[in-house]
Short mmCIF file of C-alpha atoms in Angstrom, two decimals:
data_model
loop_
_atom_site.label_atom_id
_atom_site.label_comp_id
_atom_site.label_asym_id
_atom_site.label_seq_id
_atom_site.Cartn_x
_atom_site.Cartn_y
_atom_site.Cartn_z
CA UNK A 1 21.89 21.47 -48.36
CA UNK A 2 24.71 23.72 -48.66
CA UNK A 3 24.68 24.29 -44.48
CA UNK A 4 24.69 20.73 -44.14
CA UNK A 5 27.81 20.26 -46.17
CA UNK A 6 29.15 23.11 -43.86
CA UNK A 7 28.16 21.42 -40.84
CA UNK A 8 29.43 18.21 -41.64
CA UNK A 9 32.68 19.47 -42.78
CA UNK A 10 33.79 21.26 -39.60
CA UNK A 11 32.33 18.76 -37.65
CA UNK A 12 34.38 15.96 -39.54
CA UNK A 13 37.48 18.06 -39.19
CA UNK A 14 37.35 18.83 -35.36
CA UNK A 15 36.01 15.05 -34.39
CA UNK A 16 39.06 13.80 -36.50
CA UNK A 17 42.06 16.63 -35.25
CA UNK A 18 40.21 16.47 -31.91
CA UNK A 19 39.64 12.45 -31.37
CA UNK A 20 40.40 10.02 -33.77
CA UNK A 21 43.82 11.11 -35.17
CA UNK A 22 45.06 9.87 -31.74
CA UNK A 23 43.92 5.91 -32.76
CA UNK A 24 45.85 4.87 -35.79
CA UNK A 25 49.27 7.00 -34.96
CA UNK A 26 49.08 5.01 -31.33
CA UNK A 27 47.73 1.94 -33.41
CA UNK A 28 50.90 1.35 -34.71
CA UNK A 29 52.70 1.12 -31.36
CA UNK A 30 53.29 -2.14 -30.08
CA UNK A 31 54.98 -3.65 -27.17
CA UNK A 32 58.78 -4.51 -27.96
CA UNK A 33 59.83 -8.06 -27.57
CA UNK A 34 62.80 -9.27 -25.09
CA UNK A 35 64.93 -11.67 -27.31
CA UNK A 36 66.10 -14.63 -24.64
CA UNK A 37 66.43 -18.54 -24.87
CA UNK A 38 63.86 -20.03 -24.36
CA UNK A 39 63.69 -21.39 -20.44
CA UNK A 40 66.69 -19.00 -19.69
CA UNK A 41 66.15 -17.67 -16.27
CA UNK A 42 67.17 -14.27 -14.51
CA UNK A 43 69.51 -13.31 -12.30
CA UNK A 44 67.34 -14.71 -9.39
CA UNK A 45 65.93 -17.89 -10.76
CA UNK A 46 62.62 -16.04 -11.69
CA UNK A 47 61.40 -16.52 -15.23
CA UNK A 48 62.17 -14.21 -18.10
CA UNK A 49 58.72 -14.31 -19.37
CA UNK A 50 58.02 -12.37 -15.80
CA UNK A 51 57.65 -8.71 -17.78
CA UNK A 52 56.69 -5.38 -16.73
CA UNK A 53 55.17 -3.21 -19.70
CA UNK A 54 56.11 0.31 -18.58
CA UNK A 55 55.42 3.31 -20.62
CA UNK A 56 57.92 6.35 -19.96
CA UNK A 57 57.15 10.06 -20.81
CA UNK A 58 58.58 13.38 -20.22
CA UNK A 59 58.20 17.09 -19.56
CA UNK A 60 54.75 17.49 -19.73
CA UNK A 61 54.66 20.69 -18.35
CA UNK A 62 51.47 21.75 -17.48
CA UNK A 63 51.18 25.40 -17.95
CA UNK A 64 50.38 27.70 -15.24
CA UNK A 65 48.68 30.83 -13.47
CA UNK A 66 51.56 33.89 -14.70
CA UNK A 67 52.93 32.37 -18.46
CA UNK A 68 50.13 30.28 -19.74
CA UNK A 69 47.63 31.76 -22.58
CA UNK A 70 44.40 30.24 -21.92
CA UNK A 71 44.39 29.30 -25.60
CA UNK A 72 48.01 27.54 -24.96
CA UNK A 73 46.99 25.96 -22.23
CA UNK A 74 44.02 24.35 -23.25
CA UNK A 75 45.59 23.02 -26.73
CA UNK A 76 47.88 21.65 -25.77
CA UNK A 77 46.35 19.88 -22.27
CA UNK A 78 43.86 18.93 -24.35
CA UNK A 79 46.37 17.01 -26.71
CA UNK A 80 48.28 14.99 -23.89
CA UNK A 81 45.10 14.30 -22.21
CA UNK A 82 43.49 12.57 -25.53
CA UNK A 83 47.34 10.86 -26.02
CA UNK A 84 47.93 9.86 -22.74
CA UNK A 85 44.20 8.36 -22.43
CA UNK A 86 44.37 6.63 -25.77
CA UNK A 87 47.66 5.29 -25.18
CA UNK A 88 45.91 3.91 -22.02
CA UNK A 89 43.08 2.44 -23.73
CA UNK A 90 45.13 0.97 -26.82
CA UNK A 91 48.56 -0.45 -25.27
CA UNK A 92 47.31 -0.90 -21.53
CA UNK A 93 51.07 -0.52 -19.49
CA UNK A 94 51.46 -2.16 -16.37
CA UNK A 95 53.44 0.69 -14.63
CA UNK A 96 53.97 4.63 -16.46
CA UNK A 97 56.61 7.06 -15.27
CA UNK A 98 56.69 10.38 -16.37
CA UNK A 99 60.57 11.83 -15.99
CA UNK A 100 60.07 15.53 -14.35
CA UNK A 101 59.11 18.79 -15.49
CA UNK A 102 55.19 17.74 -14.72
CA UNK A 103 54.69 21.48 -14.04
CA UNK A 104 55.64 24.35 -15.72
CA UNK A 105 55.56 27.29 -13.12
CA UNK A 106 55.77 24.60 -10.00
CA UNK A 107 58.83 26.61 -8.90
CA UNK A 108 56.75 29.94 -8.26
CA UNK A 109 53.36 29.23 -8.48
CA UNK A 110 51.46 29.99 -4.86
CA UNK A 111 49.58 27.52 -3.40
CA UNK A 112 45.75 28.39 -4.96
CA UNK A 113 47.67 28.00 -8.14
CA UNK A 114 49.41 24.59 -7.28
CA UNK A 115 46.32 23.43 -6.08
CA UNK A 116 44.80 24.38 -9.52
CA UNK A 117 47.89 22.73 -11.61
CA UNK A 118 47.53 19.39 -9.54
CA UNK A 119 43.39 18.50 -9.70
CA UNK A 120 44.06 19.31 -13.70
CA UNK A 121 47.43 16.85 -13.98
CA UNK A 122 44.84 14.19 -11.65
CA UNK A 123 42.06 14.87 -14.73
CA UNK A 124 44.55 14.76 -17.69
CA UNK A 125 46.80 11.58 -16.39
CA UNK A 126 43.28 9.56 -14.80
CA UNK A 127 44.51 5.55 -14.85
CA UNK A 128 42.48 2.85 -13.31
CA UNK A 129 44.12 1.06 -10.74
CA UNK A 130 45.50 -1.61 -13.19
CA UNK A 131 48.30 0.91 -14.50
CA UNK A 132 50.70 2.53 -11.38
CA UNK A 133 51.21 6.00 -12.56
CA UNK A 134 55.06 6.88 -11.01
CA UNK A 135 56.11 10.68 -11.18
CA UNK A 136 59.96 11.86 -10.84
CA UNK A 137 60.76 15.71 -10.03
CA UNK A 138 62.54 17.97 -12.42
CA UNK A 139 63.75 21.71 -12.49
CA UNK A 140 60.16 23.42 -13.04
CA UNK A 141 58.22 21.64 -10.74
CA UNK A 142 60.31 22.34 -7.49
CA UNK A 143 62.75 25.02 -8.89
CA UNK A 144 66.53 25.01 -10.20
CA UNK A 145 69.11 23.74 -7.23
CA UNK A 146 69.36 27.54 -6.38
CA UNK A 147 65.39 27.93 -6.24
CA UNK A 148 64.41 24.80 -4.64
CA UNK A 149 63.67 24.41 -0.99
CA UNK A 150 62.51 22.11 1.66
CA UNK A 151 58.90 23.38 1.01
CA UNK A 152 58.38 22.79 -2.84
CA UNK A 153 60.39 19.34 -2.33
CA UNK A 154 57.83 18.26 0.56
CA UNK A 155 54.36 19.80 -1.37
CA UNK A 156 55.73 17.96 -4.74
CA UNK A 157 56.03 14.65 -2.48
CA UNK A 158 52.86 14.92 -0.82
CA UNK A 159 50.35 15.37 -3.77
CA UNK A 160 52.10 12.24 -4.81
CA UNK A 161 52.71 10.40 -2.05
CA UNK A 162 55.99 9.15 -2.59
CA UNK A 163 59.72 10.22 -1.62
CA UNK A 164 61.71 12.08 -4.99
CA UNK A 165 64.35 9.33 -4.25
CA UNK A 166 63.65 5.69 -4.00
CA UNK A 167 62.85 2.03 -5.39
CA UNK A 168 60.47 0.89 -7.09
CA UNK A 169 59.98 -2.74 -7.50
CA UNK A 170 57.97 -4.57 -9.87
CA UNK A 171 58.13 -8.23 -11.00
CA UNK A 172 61.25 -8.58 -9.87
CA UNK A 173 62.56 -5.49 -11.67
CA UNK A 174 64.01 -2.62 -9.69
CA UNK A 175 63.54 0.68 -11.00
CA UNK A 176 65.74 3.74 -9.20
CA UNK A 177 64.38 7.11 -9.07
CA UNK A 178 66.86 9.69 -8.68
CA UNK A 179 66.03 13.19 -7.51
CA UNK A 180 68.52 14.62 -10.00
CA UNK A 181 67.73 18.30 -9.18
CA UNK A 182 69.57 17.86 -5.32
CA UNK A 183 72.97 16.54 -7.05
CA UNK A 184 75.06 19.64 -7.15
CA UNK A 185 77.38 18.41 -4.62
CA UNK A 186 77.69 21.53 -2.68
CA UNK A 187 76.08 20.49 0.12
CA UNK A 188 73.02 22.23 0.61
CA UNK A 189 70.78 20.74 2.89
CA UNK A 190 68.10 19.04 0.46
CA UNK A 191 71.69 17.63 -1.58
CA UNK A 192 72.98 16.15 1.52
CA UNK A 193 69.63 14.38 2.49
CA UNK A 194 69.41 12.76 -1.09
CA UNK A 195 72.80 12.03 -1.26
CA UNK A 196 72.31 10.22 1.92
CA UNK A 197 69.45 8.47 0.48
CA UNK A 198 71.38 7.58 -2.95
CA UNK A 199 74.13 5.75 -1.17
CA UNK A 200 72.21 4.04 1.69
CA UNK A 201 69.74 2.46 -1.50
CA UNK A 202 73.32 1.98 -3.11
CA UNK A 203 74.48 -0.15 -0.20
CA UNK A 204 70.70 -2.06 0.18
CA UNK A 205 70.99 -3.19 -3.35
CA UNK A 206 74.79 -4.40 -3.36
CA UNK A 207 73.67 -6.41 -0.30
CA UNK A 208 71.24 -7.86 -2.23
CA UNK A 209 73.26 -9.13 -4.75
CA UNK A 210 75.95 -10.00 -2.09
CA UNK A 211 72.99 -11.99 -0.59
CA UNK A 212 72.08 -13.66 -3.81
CA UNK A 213 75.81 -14.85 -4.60
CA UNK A 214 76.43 -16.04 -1.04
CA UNK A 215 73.20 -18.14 -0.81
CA UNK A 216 71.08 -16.12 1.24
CA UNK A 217 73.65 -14.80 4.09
CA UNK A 218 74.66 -11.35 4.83
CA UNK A 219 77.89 -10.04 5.70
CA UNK A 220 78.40 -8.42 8.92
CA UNK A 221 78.25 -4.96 6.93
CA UNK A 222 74.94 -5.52 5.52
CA UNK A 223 73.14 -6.34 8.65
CA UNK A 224 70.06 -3.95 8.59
CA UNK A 225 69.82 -3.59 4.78
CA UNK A 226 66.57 -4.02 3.11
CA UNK A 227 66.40 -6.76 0.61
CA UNK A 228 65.52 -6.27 -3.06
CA UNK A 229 65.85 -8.77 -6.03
CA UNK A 230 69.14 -9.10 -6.73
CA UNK A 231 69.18 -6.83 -10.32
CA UNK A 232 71.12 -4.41 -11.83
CA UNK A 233 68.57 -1.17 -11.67
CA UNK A 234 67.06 0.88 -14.42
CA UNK A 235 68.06 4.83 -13.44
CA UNK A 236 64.97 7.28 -14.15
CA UNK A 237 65.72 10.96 -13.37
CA UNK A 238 65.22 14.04 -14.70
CA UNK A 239 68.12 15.58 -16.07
CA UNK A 240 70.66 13.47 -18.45
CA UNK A 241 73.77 12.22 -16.73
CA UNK A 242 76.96 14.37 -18.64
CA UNK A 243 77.85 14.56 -21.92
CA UNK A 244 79.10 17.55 -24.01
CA UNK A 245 76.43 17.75 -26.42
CA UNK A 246 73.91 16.31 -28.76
CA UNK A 247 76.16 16.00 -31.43
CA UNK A 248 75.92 12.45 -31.60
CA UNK A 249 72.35 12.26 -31.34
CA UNK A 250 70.38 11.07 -34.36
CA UNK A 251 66.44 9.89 -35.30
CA UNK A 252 63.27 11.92 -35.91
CA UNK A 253 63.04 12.97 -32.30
CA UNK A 254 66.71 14.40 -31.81
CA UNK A 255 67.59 18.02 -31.59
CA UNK A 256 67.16 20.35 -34.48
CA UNK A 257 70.64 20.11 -36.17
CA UNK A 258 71.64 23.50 -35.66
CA UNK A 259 70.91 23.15 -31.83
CA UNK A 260 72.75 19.55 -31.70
CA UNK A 261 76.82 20.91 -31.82
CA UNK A 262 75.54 23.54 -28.67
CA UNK A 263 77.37 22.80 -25.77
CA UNK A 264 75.72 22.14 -22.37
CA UNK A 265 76.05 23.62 -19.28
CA UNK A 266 77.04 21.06 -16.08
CA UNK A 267 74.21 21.32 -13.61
CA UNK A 268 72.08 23.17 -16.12
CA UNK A 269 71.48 21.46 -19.01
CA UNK A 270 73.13 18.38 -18.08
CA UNK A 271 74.38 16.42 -14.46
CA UNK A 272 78.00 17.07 -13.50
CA UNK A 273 80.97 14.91 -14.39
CA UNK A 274 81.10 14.12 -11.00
CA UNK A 275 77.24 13.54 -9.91
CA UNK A 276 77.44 11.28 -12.90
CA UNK A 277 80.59 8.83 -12.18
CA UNK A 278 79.10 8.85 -9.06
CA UNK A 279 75.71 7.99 -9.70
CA UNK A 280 77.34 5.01 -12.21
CA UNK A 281 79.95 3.83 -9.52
CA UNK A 282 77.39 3.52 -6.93
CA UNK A 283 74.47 1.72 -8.63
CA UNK A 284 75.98 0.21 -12.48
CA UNK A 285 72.69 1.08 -14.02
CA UNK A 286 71.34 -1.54 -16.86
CA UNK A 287 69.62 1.61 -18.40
CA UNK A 288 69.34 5.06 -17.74
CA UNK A 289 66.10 6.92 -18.82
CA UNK A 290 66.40 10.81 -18.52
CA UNK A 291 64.58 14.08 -20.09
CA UNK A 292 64.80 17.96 -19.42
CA UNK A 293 66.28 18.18 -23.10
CA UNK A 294 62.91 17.89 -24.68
CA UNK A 295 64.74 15.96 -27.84
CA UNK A 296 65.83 12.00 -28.01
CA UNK A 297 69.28 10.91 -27.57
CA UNK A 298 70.58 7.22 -26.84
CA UNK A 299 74.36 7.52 -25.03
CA UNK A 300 76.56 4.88 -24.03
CA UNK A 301 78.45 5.94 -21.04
CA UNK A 302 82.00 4.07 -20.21
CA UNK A 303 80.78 1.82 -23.28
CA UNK A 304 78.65 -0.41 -20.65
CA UNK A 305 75.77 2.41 -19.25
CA UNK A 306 73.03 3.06 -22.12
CA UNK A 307 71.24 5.99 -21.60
CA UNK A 308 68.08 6.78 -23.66
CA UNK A 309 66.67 10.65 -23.05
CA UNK A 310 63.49 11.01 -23.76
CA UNK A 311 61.45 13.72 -25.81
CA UNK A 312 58.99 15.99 -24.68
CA UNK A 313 55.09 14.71 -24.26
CA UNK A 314 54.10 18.33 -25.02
CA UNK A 315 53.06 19.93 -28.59
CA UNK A 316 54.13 23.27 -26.52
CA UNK A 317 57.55 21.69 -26.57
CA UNK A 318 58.23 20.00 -30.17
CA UNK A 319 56.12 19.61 -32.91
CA UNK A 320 56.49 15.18 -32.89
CA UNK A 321 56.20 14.48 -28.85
CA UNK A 322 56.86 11.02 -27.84
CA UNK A 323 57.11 8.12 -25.46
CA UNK A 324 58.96 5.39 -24.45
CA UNK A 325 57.16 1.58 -24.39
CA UNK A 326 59.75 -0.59 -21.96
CA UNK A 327 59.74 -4.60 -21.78
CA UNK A 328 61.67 -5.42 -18.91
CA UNK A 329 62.29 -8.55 -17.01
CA UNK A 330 64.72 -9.19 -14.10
CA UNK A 331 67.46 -10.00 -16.29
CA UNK A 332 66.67 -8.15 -19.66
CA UNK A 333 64.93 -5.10 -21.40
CA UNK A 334 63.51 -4.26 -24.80
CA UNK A 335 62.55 -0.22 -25.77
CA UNK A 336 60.60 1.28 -28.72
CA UNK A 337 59.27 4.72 -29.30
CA UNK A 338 56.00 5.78 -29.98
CA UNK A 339 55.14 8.85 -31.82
CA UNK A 340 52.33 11.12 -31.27
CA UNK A 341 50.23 13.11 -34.06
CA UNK A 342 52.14 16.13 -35.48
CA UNK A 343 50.70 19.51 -34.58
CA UNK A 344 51.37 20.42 -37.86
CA UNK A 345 49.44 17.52 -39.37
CA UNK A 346 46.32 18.79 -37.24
CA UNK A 347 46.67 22.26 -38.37
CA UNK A 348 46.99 20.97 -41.83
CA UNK A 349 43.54 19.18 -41.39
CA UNK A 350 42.39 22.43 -40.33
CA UNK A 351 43.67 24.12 -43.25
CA UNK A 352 42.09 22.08 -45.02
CA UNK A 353 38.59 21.79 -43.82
CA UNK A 354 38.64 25.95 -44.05
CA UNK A 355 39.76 25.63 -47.43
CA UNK A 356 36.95 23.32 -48.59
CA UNK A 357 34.81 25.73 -46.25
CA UNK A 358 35.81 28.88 -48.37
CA UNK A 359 35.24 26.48 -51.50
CA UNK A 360 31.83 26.02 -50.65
CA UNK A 361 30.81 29.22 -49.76
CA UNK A 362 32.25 30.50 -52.91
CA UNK A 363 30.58 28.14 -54.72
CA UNK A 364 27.21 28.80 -53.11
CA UNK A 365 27.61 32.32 -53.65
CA UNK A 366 28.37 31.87 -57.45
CA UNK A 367 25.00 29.67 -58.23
CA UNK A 368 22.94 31.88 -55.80
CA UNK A 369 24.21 34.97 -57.93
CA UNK A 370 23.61 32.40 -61.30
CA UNK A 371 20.34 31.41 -60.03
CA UNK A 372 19.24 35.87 -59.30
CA UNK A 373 20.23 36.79 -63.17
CA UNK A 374 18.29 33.82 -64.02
CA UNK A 375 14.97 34.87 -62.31
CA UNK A 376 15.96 38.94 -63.36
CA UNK A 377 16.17 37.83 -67.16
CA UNK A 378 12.96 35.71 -66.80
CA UNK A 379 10.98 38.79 -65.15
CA UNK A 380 12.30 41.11 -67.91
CA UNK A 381 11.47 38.85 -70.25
CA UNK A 382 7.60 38.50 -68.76
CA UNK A 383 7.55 42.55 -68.23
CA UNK A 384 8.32 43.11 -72.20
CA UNK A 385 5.71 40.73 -73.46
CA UNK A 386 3.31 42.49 -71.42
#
């Protein structure tokens, strides 16, 4: 009886930590609404109720060959697989984008180990072909701008089959991914290339809007442009666009408040003054979604530019990882967070069961010891009468 109780309490314990603690914190997630008039229209006649449901995440990094305990590794993989699938399963997002930092050692792992880091990332972040899964570079998986080169850039791009810098359109909606790690402005070779890229896609979607306005014509200056609907773009990159600090940053998810008053470091922690001015001159973002900070912030740049960054996906990184869930329509967008099971509430649990485990042992050993002087006084007792 007593190994029973045993059995069923660390089984109870690990199925719950393990499994179901995943359901009712996602559970309570749900889709924010876009507030519009009803019949109101978007910027290109299409209808409001036209929304993408993306899901946005951040700094997953997987751990690798050199700094990753094989404990580590599989704890916390194990906890953003069992997230991300659940969060799958429960809230079903049309589109997910994950901001960077997908790797942890990316910048110096060889390529057996690569290989190794990207058939585990395919296994943790599986999707069925109803949800596009969108990854943006960061700092670890191709290297700080004095590490990277034209060979981590290209093997990041191939496994997933995309350029770091582009569009991506859905319903209407265009979302810009920015290769944030190639905007030092020094004019390296990999800089100039995106740089290139970031103003030609600057120019394609001012034509589009030009197009839009004029009725369909282009100007002599846009012949040659490609054509996307004619909306302001939400920014995704990888590191935030300037500020000093986190001072100003607030919510469960911020920065512990006696890291928020640190300052950060331009093309570090943060972009430069001038990658970002640029960056908001060329494209007048709707919404800027960033990570590399591993905290939440929400910034309003030149009072018009909201930028949201977004936490960590990683117990390895903060002890409440999050994610982003994004309503967006061609001419509006709603956001709400979604928090993940506390690593502390799971070693709590654990805690716990060992607690009751000790408890019951204890307890067992008491009335087995009861139950011996029992039987001794009842031999004596036979033994004297004889």
């Amino acid at each position: 009886m007593v190994a029973l109780l045993l059995i069923l309490v660390l089984f109870g314990a690990f199925f719950f930590c393990e499994y179901l603690i995943y359901f009712p914190t996602i559970l309570k997630c749900a889709w924010p609404k876009i507030s519009h008039a009803r019949g109101e229209e978007g910027i290109d006649g299409r209808s409001m109720d036209s929304t993408v449901r993306a899901m946005v995440l951040s700094d997953t990094h997987l751990l690798g060959a050199v700094g990753g305990h094989w404990f580590d590794k599989l704890r916390r993989e194990w906890q953003m697989e069992r997230a991300f699938q659940t969060a799958l399963w429960l809230l079903r997002p049309e589109i997910v984008f994950i901001l960077g930092d997908i790797f942890d050692e990316g910048k110096w792992s060889s390529q057996k180990h690569w290989e190794d880091d990207v058939r585990r990332f395919h296994r943790m972040f599986r999707h069925s072909t109803d949800t596009e899964l969108v990854v943006l570079v960061g700092n670890h998986d191709i290297g700080f701008h004095y590490e990277m080169d034209w060979f981590k850039l290209q093997r990041f791009e191939k496994v997933f089959n995309a350029s770091s810098t582009r569009i991506v359109t859905k319903k209407g909606v265009n979302f810009l991914l920015v290769n944030s790690v190639a905007l030092h402005g020094d004019g390296c070779p990999i800089c100039q290339s995106v740089e290139k890229e970031l103003i030609k896609l600057s120019r394609d979607l001012n034509c589009s809007l030009q197009s839009s306005q004029s009725g369909g014509g282009l100007t002599d200056s846009c012949e040659g442009s490609q054509l996307y609907p004619p909306t302001s773009p939400i920014m995704l990159q990888h590191y935030p666009l300037y500020r000093v600090s986190d001072a100003g940053c607030t919510g469960l998810d911020a920065a512990p408040p006696e890291e928020r008053h640190l300052l950060f470091r331009e093309k570090y922690d943060v972009l430069s003054k001038e990658a970002s001015q640029r960056l908001l001159q060329w494209f007048k973002p709707r919404l800027i979604l960033s990570g590399h900070t591993h905290s939440g912030c929400e910034v309003l740049h030149d009072n018009k530019y909201p930028e949201v960054s977004v936490p960590s996906f990683s117990w390895r990184n903060r002890n409440n990882p999050s994610f982003i869930l994004a309503s967006v329509s061609p001419g509006s967008y709603a956001l709400s967070k979604c928090f993940l099971p506390e690593e502390s509430t799971v070693i709590g649990v654990y805690c716990s069961a060992g607690a009751c485990l000790l408890l019951l042992i204890l307890a067992h050993c008491m009335w087995m010891k009861g139950l011996l002087q029992c039987l001794s006084l009842c031999l004596l007792g036979k033994h004297k009468s004889l």
